[in-house]
Amino acid sequence: MIVSGVRSSWETFETKSYTINEVSKHNTKDNLWTYYKGKVYNITKFVDKHPGGYIILRAGGKNLEEVWKENNMGWHDSNYLVQNTLKDYQIGILNIETFTLPNESI
């Protein structure tokens, strides 16, 4: 599925939609994808640049937000540099049909 959009007032782009299953297959140092807040990222080229070393491999094919929480790195979620860096690696969005919203307790 291709989704069209506008990145800025002068630039248009087409974004591919991926399932969680597709993303999960990209989980090696030479082919590393992750997803975060509905967006899909190919972070393969960032692996060797990552300041924390190869801990980034834990994110392969997974929800980046959950990986950060599991590894006590939740501060990444609000860090400007992290968020800005991620933008450079976005390759698409998650197919909305492949993930569910968390249940809210009453």
XYZ file of C-alpha atoms in Angstrom:
106
model
C 0.000 0.000 0.000
C 1.307 3.459 -0.902
C 0.213 6.536 1.003
C 0.784 9.974 -0.469
C 1.576 12.941 1.686
C 3.349 16.226 2.045
C 6.600 16.461 3.970
C 6.740 20.239 3.678
C 4.952 22.895 1.687
C 7.194 22.277 -1.308
C 7.990 18.575 -1.149
C 5.611 15.669 -1.693
C 6.412 12.025 -1.053
C 4.914 8.565 -1.229
C 5.169 6.356 1.820
C 5.007 2.600 1.728
C 2.938 0.785 4.312
C 4.426 -2.269 6.082
C 2.960 -4.917 8.358
C 4.546 -5.732 11.697
C 5.322 -9.159 10.265
C 7.290 -7.562 7.388
C 9.225 -5.327 9.779
C 10.033 -8.235 12.105
C 11.978 -10.006 9.337
C 14.568 -7.201 9.275
C 16.428 -7.959 12.500
C 20.135 -8.328 11.709
C 23.078 -5.930 11.776
C 23.075 -5.836 7.967
C 19.315 -5.397 7.661
C 17.818 -3.627 10.668
C 14.342 -2.145 10.711
C 12.246 -0.960 13.615
C 8.962 0.837 14.153
C 7.980 3.668 16.428
C 4.636 5.430 16.852
C 3.247 4.088 13.597
C 6.303 4.810 11.462
C 8.806 2.317 10.044
C 12.549 2.965 10.010
C 15.450 1.260 8.257
C 18.251 1.943 10.744
C 20.826 -0.350 9.103
C 23.136 2.527 8.149
C 22.931 3.935 11.677
C 24.098 0.773 13.470
C 27.811 1.622 13.322
C 27.111 5.279 14.206
C 24.972 4.526 17.266
C 26.600 6.107 20.342
C 25.483 3.203 22.549
C 27.124 0.590 20.373
C 25.427 -2.596 19.321
C 22.647 -2.398 21.900
C 20.709 -0.938 18.965
C 20.482 -4.458 17.524
C 17.886 -5.245 20.202
C 15.491 -2.998 18.266
C 15.628 -5.160 15.147
C 12.138 -5.849 13.865
C 10.534 -4.578 17.065
C 8.625 -1.674 18.547
C 11.344 0.821 19.429
C 9.366 2.341 22.270
C 9.065 -1.051 24.005
C 12.766 -1.798 23.469
C 13.694 1.503 25.099
C 11.474 0.754 28.097
C 12.827 -2.788 28.475
C 16.401 -1.465 28.481
C 15.817 1.531 30.781
C 16.298 3.928 27.884
C 12.879 5.579 28.008
C 14.523 8.999 27.905
C 15.042 8.408 24.162
C 11.316 8.986 23.732
C 11.606 12.692 24.538
C 15.158 13.373 23.338
C 15.298 15.872 20.463
C 18.466 14.420 18.927
C 17.049 10.894 18.919
C 13.752 12.022 17.408
C 15.480 14.142 14.777
C 17.856 11.310 13.829
C 14.980 8.884 13.382
C 13.416 11.144 10.744
C 16.384 10.502 8.461
C 15.715 6.764 8.435
C 11.944 6.623 7.950
C 10.948 4.366 5.056
C 7.228 4.058 5.616
C 4.367 3.621 8.016
C 2.823 0.662 9.800
C -0.214 -0.801 8.143
C -2.919 0.255 10.583
C -4.680 -3.092 10.192
C -1.711 -4.939 11.670
C -1.599 -3.426 15.113
C -4.153 -2.831 17.825
C -4.544 -0.074 20.334
C -3.914 -1.003 23.968
C -6.966 -1.837 26.067
C -7.967 0.909 28.433
C -8.889 -0.176 31.919
C -12.219 1.059 33.241
